Coordinates of C-alpha atoms in Angstrom, one line a residue:
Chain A
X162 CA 66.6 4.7 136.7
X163 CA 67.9 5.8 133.4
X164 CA 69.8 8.1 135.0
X165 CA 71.2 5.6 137.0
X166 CA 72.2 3.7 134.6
X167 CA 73.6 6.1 132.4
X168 CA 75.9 7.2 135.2
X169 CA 77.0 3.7 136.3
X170 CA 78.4 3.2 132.3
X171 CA 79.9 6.5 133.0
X172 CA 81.7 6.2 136.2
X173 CA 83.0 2.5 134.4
X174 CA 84.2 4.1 131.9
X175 CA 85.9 7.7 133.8
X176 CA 87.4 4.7 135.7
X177 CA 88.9 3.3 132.6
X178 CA 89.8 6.5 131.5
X179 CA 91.8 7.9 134.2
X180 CA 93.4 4.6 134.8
X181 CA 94.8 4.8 131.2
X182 CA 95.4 8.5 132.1
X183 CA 97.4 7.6 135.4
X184 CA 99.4 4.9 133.6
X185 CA 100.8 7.5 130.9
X186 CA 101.2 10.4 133.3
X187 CA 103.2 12.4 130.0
X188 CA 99.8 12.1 128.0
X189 CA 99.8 14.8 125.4
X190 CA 95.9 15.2 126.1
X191 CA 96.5 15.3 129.8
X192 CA 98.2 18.6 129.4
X193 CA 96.1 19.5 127.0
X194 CA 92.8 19.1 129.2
X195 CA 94.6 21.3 132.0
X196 CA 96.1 23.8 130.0
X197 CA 92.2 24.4 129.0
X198 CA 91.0 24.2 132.3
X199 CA 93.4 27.3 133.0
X200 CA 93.2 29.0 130.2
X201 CA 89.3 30.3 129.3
X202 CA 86.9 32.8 130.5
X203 CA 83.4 32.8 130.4
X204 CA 81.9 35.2 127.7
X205 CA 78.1 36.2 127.2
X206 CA 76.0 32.9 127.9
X207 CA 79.6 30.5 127.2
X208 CA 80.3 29.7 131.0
X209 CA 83.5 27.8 131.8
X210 CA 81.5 24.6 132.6
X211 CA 81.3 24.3 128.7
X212 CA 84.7 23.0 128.9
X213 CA 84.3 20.2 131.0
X214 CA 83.5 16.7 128.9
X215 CA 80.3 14.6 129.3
X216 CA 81.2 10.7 129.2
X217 CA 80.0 10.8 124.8
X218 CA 82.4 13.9 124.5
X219 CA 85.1 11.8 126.4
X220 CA 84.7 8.7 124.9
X221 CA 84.8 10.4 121.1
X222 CA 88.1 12.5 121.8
X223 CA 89.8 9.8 123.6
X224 CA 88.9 7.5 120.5
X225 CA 89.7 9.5 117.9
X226 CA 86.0 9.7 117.1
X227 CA 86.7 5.5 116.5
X228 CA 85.1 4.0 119.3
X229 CA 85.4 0.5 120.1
X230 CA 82.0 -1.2 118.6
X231 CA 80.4 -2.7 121.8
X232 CA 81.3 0.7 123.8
X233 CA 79.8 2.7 121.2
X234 CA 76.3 0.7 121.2
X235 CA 76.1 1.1 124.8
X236 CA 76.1 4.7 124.6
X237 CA 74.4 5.1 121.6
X238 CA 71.8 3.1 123.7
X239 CA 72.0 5.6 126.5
X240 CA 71.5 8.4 123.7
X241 CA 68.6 7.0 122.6
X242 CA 67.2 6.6 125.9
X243 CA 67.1 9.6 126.5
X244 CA 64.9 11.4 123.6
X245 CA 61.8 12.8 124.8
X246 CA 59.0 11.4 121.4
X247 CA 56.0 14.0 121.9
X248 CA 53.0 12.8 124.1
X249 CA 50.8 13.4 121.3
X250 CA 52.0 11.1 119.0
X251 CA 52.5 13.3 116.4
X252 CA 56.1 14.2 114.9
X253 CA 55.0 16.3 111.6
X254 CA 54.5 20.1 112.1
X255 CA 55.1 23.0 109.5
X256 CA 57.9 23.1 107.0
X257 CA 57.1 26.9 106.5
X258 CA 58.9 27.7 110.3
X259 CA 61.0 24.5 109.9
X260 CA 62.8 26.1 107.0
X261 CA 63.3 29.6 109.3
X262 CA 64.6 26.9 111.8
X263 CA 66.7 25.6 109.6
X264 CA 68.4 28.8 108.1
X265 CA 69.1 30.3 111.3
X266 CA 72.8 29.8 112.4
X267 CA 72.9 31.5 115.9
X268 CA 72.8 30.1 119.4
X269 CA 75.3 29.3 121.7
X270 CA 78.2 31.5 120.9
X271 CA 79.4 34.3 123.3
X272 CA 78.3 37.0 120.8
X273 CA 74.0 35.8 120.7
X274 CA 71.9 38.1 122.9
X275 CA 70.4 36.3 125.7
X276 CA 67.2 35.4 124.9
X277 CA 67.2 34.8 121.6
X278 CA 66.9 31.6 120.6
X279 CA 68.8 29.4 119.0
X280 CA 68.8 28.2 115.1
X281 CA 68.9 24.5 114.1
X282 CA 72.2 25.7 111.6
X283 CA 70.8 22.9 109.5
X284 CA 72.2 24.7 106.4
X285 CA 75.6 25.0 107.8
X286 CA 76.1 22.0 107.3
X287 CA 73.5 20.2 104.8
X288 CA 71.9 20.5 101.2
X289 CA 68.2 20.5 101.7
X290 CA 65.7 23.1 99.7
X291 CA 67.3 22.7 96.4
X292 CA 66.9 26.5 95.8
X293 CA 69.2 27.4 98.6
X294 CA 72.6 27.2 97.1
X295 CA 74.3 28.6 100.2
X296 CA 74.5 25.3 101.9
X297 CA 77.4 23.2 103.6
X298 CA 78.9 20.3 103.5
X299 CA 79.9 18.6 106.3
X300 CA 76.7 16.5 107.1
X301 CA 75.2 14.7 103.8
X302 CA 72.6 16.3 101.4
X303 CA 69.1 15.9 102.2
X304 CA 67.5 17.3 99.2
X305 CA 64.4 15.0 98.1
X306 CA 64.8 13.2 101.8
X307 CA 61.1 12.6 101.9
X308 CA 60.9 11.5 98.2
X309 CA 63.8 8.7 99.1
X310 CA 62.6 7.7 102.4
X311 CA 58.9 8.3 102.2
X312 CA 56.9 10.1 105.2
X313 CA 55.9 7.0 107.3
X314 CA 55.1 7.2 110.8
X315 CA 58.3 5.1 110.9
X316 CA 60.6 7.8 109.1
X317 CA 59.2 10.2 110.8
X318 CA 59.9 8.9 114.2
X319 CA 63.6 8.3 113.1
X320 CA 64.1 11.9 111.4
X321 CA 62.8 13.5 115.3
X322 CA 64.6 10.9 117.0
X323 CA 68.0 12.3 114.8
X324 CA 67.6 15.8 115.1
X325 CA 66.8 15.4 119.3
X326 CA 69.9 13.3 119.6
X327 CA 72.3 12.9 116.3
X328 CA 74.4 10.6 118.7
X329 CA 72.0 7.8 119.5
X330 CA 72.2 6.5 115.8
X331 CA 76.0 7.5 115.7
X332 CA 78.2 8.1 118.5
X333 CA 80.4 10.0 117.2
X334 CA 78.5 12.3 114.8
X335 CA 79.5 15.7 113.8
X336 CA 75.8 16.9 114.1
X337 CA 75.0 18.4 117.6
X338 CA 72.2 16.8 119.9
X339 CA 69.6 19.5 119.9
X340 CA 66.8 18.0 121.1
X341 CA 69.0 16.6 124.2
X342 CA 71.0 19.6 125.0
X343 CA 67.5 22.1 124.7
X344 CA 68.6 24.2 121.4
X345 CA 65.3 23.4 120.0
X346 CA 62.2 22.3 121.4
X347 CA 59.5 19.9 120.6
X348 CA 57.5 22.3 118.2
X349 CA 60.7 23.4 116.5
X350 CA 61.8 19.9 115.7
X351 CA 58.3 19.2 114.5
X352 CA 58.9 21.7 112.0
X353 CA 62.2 20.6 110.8
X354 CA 60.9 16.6 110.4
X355 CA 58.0 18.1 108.0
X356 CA 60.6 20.0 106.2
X357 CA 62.3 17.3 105.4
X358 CA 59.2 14.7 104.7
X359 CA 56.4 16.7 104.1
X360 CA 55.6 16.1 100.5
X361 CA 55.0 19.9 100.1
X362 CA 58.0 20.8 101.5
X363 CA 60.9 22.4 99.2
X364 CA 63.3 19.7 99.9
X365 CA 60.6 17.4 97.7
X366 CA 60.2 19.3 95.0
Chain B
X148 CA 97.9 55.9 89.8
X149 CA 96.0 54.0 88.0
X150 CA 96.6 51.0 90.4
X151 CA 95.1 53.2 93.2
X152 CA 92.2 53.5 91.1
X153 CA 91.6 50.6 90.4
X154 CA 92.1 49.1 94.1
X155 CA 89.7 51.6 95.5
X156 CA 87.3 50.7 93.0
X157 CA 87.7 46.8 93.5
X158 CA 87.0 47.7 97.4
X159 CA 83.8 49.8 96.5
X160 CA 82.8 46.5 94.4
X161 CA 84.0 44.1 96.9
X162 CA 82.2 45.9 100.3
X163 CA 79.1 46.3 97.9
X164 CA 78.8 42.5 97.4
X165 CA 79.3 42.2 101.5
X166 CA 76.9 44.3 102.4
X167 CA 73.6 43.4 100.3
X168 CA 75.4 39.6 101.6
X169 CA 71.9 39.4 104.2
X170 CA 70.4 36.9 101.5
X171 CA 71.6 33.7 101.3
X172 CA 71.4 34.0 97.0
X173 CA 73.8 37.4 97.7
X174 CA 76.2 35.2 100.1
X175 CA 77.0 33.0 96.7
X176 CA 77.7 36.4 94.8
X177 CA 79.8 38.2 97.9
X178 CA 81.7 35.1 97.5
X179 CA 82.3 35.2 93.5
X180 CA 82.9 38.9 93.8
X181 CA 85.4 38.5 96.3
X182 CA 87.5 35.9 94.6
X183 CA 87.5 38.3 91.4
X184 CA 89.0 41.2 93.1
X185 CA 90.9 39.2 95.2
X186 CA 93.9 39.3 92.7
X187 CA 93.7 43.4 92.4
X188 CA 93.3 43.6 95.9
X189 CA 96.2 41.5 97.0
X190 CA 98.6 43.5 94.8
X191 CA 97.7 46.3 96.7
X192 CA 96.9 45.1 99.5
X193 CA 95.7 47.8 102.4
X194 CA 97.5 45.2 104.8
X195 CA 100.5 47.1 103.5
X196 CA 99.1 50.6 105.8
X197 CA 99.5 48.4 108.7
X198 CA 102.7 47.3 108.0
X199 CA 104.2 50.3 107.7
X200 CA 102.7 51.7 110.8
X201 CA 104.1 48.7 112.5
X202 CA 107.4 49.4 111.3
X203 CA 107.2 52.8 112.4
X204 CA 105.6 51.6 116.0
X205 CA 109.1 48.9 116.2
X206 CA 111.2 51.8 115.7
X207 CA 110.3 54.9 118.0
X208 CA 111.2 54.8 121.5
X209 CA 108.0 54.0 123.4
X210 CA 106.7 53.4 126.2
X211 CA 107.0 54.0 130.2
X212 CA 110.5 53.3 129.2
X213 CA 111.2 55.0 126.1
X214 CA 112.8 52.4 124.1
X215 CA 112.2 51.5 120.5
X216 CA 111.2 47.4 119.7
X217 CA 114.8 47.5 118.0
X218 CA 116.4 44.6 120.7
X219 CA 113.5 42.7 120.5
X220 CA 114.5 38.9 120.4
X221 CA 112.2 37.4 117.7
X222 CA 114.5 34.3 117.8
X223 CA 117.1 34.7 115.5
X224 CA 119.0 37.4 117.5
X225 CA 118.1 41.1 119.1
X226 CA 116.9 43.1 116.7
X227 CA 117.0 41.0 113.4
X228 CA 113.0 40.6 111.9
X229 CA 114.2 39.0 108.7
X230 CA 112.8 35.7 108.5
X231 CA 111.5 35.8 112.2
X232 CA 107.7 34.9 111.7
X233 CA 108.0 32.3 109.5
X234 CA 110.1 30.9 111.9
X235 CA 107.9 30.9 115.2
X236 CA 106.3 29.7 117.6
X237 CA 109.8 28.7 118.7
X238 CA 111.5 28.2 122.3
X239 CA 113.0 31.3 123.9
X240 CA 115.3 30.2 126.5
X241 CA 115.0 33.8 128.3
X242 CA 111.8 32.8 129.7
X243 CA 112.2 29.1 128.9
X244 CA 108.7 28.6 127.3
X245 CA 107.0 28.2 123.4
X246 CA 106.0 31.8 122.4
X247 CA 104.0 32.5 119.0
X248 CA 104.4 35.9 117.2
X249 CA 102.1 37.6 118.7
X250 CA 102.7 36.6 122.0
X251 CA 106.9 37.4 121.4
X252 CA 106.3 40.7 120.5
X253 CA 104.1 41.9 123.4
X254 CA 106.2 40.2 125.6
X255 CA 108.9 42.5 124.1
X256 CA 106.4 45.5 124.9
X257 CA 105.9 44.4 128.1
X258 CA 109.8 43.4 128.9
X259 CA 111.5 46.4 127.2
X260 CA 109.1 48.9 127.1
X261 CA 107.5 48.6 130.3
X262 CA 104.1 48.7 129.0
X263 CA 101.5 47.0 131.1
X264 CA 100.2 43.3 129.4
X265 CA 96.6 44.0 131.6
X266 CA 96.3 47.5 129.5
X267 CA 97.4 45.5 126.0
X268 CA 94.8 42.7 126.5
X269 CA 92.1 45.5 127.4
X270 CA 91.4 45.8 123.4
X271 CA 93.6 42.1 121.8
X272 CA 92.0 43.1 118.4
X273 CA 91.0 45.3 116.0
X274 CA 87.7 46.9 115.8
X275 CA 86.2 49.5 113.3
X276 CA 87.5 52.2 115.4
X277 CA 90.9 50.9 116.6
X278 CA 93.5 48.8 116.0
X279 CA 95.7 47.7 118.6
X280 CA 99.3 48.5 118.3
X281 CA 100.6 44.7 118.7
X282 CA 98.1 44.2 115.6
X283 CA 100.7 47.0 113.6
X284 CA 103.5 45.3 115.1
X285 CA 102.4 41.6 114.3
X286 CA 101.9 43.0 110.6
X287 CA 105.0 44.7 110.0
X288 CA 107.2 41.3 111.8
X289 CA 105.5 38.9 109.3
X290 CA 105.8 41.4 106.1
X291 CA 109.6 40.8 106.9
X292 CA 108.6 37.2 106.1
X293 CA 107.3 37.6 102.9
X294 CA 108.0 34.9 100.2
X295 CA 109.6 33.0 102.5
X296 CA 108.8 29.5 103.6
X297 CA 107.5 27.5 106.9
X298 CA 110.5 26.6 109.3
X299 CA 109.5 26.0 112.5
X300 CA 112.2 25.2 114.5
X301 CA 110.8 21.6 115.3
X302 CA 114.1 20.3 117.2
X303 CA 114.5 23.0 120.1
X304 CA 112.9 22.4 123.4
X305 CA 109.2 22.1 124.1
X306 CA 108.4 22.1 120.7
X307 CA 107.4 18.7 120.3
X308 CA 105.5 18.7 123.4
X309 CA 103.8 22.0 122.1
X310 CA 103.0 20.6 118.9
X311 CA 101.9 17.4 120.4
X312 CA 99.5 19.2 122.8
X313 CA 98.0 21.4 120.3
X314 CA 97.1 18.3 118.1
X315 CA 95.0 17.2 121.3
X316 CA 93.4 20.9 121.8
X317 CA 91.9 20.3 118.2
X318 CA 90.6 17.2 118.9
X319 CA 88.8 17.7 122.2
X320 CA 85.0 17.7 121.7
X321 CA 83.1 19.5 124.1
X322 CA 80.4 22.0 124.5
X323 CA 76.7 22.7 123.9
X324 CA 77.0 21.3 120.1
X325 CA 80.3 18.4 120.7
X326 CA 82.5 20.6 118.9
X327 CA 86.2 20.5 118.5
X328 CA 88.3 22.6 115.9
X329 CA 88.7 19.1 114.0
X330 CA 84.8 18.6 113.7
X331 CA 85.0 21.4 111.1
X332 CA 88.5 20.9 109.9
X333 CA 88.7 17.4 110.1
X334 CA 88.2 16.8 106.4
X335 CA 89.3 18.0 102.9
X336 CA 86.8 20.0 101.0
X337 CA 84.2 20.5 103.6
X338 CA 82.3 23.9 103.9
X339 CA 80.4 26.0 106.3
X340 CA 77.2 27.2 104.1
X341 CA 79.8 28.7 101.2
X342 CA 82.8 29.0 103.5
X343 CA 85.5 26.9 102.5
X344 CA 86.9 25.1 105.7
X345 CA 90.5 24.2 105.6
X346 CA 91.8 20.4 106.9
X347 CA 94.4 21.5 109.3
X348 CA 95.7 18.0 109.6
X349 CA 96.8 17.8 106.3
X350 CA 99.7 19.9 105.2
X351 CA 98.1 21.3 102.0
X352 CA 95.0 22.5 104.5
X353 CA 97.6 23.9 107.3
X354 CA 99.5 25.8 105.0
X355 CA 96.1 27.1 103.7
X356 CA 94.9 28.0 106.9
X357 CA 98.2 29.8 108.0
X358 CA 98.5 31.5 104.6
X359 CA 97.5 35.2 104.7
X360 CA 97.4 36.0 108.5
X361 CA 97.8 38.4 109.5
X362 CA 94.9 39.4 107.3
X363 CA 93.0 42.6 106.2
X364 CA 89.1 41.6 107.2
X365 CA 87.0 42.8 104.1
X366 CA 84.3 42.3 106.1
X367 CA 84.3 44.9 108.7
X368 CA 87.6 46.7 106.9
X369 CA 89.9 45.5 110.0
X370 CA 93.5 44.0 110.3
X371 CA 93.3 40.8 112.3
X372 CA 95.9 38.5 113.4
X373 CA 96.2 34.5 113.7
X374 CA 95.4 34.7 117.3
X375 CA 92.0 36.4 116.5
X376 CA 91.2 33.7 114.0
X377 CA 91.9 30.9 116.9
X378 CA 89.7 33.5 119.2
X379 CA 86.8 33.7 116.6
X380 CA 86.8 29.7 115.8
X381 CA 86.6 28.4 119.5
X382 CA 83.5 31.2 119.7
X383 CA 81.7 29.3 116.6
X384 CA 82.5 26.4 118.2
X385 CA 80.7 27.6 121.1
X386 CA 83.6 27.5 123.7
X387 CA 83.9 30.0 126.4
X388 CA 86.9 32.6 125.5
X389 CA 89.8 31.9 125.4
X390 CA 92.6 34.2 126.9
X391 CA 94.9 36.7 125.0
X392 CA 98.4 35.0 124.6
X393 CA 97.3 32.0 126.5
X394 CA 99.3 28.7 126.2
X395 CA 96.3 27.0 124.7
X396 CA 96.2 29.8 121.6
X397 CA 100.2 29.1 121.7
X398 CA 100.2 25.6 121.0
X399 CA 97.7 25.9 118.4
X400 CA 99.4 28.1 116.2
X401 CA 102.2 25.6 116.8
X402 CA 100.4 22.4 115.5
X403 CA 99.1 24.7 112.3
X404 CA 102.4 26.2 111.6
X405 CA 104.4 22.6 111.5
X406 CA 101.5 21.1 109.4
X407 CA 102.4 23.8 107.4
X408 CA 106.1 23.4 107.4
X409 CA 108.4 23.8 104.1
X410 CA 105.1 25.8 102.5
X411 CA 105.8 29.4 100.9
X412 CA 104.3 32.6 103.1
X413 CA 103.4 35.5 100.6
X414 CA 103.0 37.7 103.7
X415 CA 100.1 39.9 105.1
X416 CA 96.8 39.2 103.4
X417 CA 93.5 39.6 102.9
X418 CA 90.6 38.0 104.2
X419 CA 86.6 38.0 102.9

C-alpha cells in the first residue's frame, strides 16, 4: 500500500520530469545524466545501478536542492513513512558502541572489504563528544544535544526517526538515510540516539 | 645543501606526524605539522623529480613508433608547452572534442607514439611502487605553467556546453548516501572531520581546488594528478568508478578550471 503510493507520487512526478526534459531537449543535465550512464564501471561493492536516481535524488538535483514546498512535504511524507520504529518500543541503547558507530567513516566506497560493515560517519560531519576535536562541519554541532533537548520518549523517537531517514524531516538534507538505505541497523541506531541523549553520554558532559 | 637538509628533515617530520595519524587527537597534529612544513617543503618541492623525468619522457623517442612528445598539440601549436596547462581543457579541432591535460597528452601517446590507451589505463595512477609515465608527463606540461594564471579558452567550441555539463555532473545526487560533489563542496568553510573542503562554485574555492595539482601525496609519498582527485572524490562519494579520460572526468576539470579562471597557478604541488 505504501509502496503503492510512494510509486504513484513517483511516476507523477518522472512524468513531470521528462516532460520538462523532452520540452528542452539541449538540457545541460540531460547530457550530463547520459554521459554518466556511459561513463562508470562498477568497483568492489559500487555497482553501476548506484547511478541511477530514486524519485528524492531526482527531485533534489532537478531543484537545486530548493524544492517547491507542497512537493517537498509529500515526499518527506513518503520518507517518513517508511522508517521502521523498533517493535519493542524502545529507542535508547548504549552510547559506549554508539560512539564506535559514530567514529567509523567506512562503508560504501569501492575500496571497503565486503563484509565489513558500514560506520554511521557521524563525525565527518558533526561536533558531538566535545573531546573529539577531529570533527566536521557540514551537518550542525550536537555537542550537549541531550542537555538542550532533554531525553523524552518524544526526542528520542525523533533523534531514531533522523538518523533512519535524514530526509523525512528535510528533503533535501546533506545527511544520508541510514536507517532506509540499511547502513546501520536497528541496534546500531539505538546506540547512536543514547549517544546523543543519554545523560551519561560524552556529548552531555 | 643545507636546503636538502632541511627538506629531508621536514619530510621525516612531516611522514612522522602521518603515520601515528590512527588517532583522531594525532589527525589535528598531522594536520598542524603539515601546514608548518608546508612552506619548506614547497620550496623544494619533490614534485620537481617528477617534472624532470617528465621532461625527459616528452623528449626521447618512444614508443612502438619511436617518436619523442616534441609535436604534441597541447593547444597553442605542435610542440610549444609554455603556457599550455593553464590554458586547457580546451577544444582541439583534430578530433573535434574538449580534452583536459591529461587526457591531451595521452592522446598524443597514443596518436604519435603508437602506444596502446588499453595498456596506459591498466595502471591511471601512481602507486607506492610505480608511477605511470602520463603522471611524469602531466607534471612536467603544468611545471611549464608555473606562475601563470587561469585562461581557459571559454569562447572556442564545446566549451560552454562542457562547462555547462560539468556544473550538472556536480550537482547530481545519487547513491547509497544522496551524494553529489556539491554536497561536500557546496559551501564555504565546510570540513570533512579536519579536512578543509573547498566550494567549487565559488571562484576563490575553484581556484583553491585547482591550485597545486598535480600534487606530491605526503600521504603515501606519490605524484597524483587532477584526474586522480576527481577519481578519489566520486569513490568517497560512493559512486561506482569512473573511467580513465572519460568525458564525465573531462567536463569536470572544465567547470573547476573556469571557476577558477584569471587565478595565479604556482605549479606542481604538494598535497597532505
Amino acid at each position: 500500500m505504501e509502496i503503492r503510493k510512494a510509486s504513484l507520487i513517483c511516476t507523477l512526478i518522472c512524468t513531470q520530469l521528462s516532460l520538462a526534459a523532452a520540452a528542452w531537449a539541449d538540457d545541460p543535465r540531460a547530457k550530463a545524466i547520459s554521459m554518466i550512464k556511459a561513463d562508470f564501471s562498477a568497483q568492489g561493492s559500487a555497482g553501476v545501478d548506484r547511478l541511477e536516481q530514486d524519485g528524492l535524488q531526482a527531485v533534489c538535483t532537478r531543484s537545486g536542492n530548493k524544492p517547491p514546498p507542497a512537493i517537498a512535504r509529500r515526499l518527506e511524507q513518503d520518507q517518513q513513512a517508511g522508517i521502521r520504529y523498533p517493535a519493542d518500543g524502545k529507542f535508547l541503547g548504549d552510547w559506549r558502541s554508539g560512539e564506535k558507530i559514530a567514529q567509523s567513516g567506512s562503508g560504501y566506497t569501492w575500496t571497503d572489504p565486503p563484509g565489513v560493515p558500514a560506520g554511521g560517519n557521524c563525525y565527518n560531519c558533526h561536533r558531538l563528544a566535545p573531546q573529539e576535536l577531529s570533527f566536521g562541519s557540514l551537518g550542525p554541532a550536537l555537542t550537549g544535544y541531550g542537555k538542550t533537548f532533554g531525553n523524552t520518549t518524544e526526542v528520542q523517537k525523533y533523534v531514531y526517526g533522523k538518523i533512519y531517514n535524514a530526509k523525512a524531516s528535510h528533503l533535501c538534507s546533506i545527511m544520508p538515510r541510514f536507517g532506509h538505505v540499511g547502513a546501520l541497523n536497528e541496534q546500531q541506531i539505538k546506540d547512536l540516539v543514547a549517544l546523543l541523549l543519554d545523560p551519561a553520554s560524552p556529548v552531555n558532559q | 645543501m643545507k636546503r636538502t637538509v632541511l627538506f629531508c628533515a621536514a619530510i621525516i617530520l612531516a611522514a612522522i606526524a602521518l603515520a601515528t595519524s590512527s588517532t583522531a587527537g594525532a589527525k589535528d597534529a598531522a594536520t598542524a605539522e603539515f601546514e608548518k612544513f608546508r612552506d619548506v617543503l614547497e620550496e623544494d618541492n619533490p614534485a620537481e623529480l617528477f617534472e624532470m623525468k617528465g621532461e625527459e619522457l616528452w623528449k626521447t623517442k618512444r614508443g612502438p613508433k619511436q617518436v619523442s612528445l616534441e609535436q604534441c598539440d597541447l593547444g597553442l601549436g605542435p610542440g610549444v608547452v609554455r603556457g599550455a596547462y593553464v590554458a586547457m581543457p580546451r577544444y582541439f579541432a583534430d578530433v573535434g572534442r574538449v580534452m583536459d591535460a591529461e587526457r591531451r597528452i595521452v592522446h598524443c601517446m597514443v596518436s604519435l607514439q603508437g602506444f596502446k590507451p588499453e595498456e596506459i589505463a591498466r595502471q591511471p595512477f601512481s602507486n607506492a611502487s610505480q608511477t605511470p609515465e602520463q603522471t611524469a608527463l602531466v607534471t612536467y606540461v603544468a611545471g611549464q605553467s608555473r606562475n601563470m594564471k587561469f585562461a581557459i579558452p571559454m569562447n572556442q567550441p564545446g566549451m560552454r556546453e562542457t562547462y555547462e555539463i560539468g556544473k550538472a555532473v556536480a550537482a547530481y545526487r545519487a547513491g547509497p548516501y544522496d551524494f553529489s560533489c556539491s554536497s561536500c563542496h557546496g559551501d564555504d568553510g565546510k570540513r570533512i572531520r579536519m579536512q578543509e573542503l573547498a566550494n567549487i562554485s565559488s571562484p576563490e574555492g575553484a581556484a583553491k581546488s585547482v591550485q597545486g595539482w598535480p600534487g606530491y601525496r605526503m600521504t603515501g609519498g606519490v605524484m597524483l594528478t587532477l584526474q586522480w582527485r576527481m577519481n578519489d572524490c566520486f569513490r568517497q562519494q560512493r559512486f561506482p568508478a569512473p573511467n580513465y579520460l572519460s568525458d564525465t572526468i573531462t567536463a569536470l576539470i572544465t567547470y573547476l578550471s573556469a571557476n577558477a579562471e584569471g587565478s595565479l597557478y604556482k605549479g606542481p604541488g604538494i598535497k597532505r
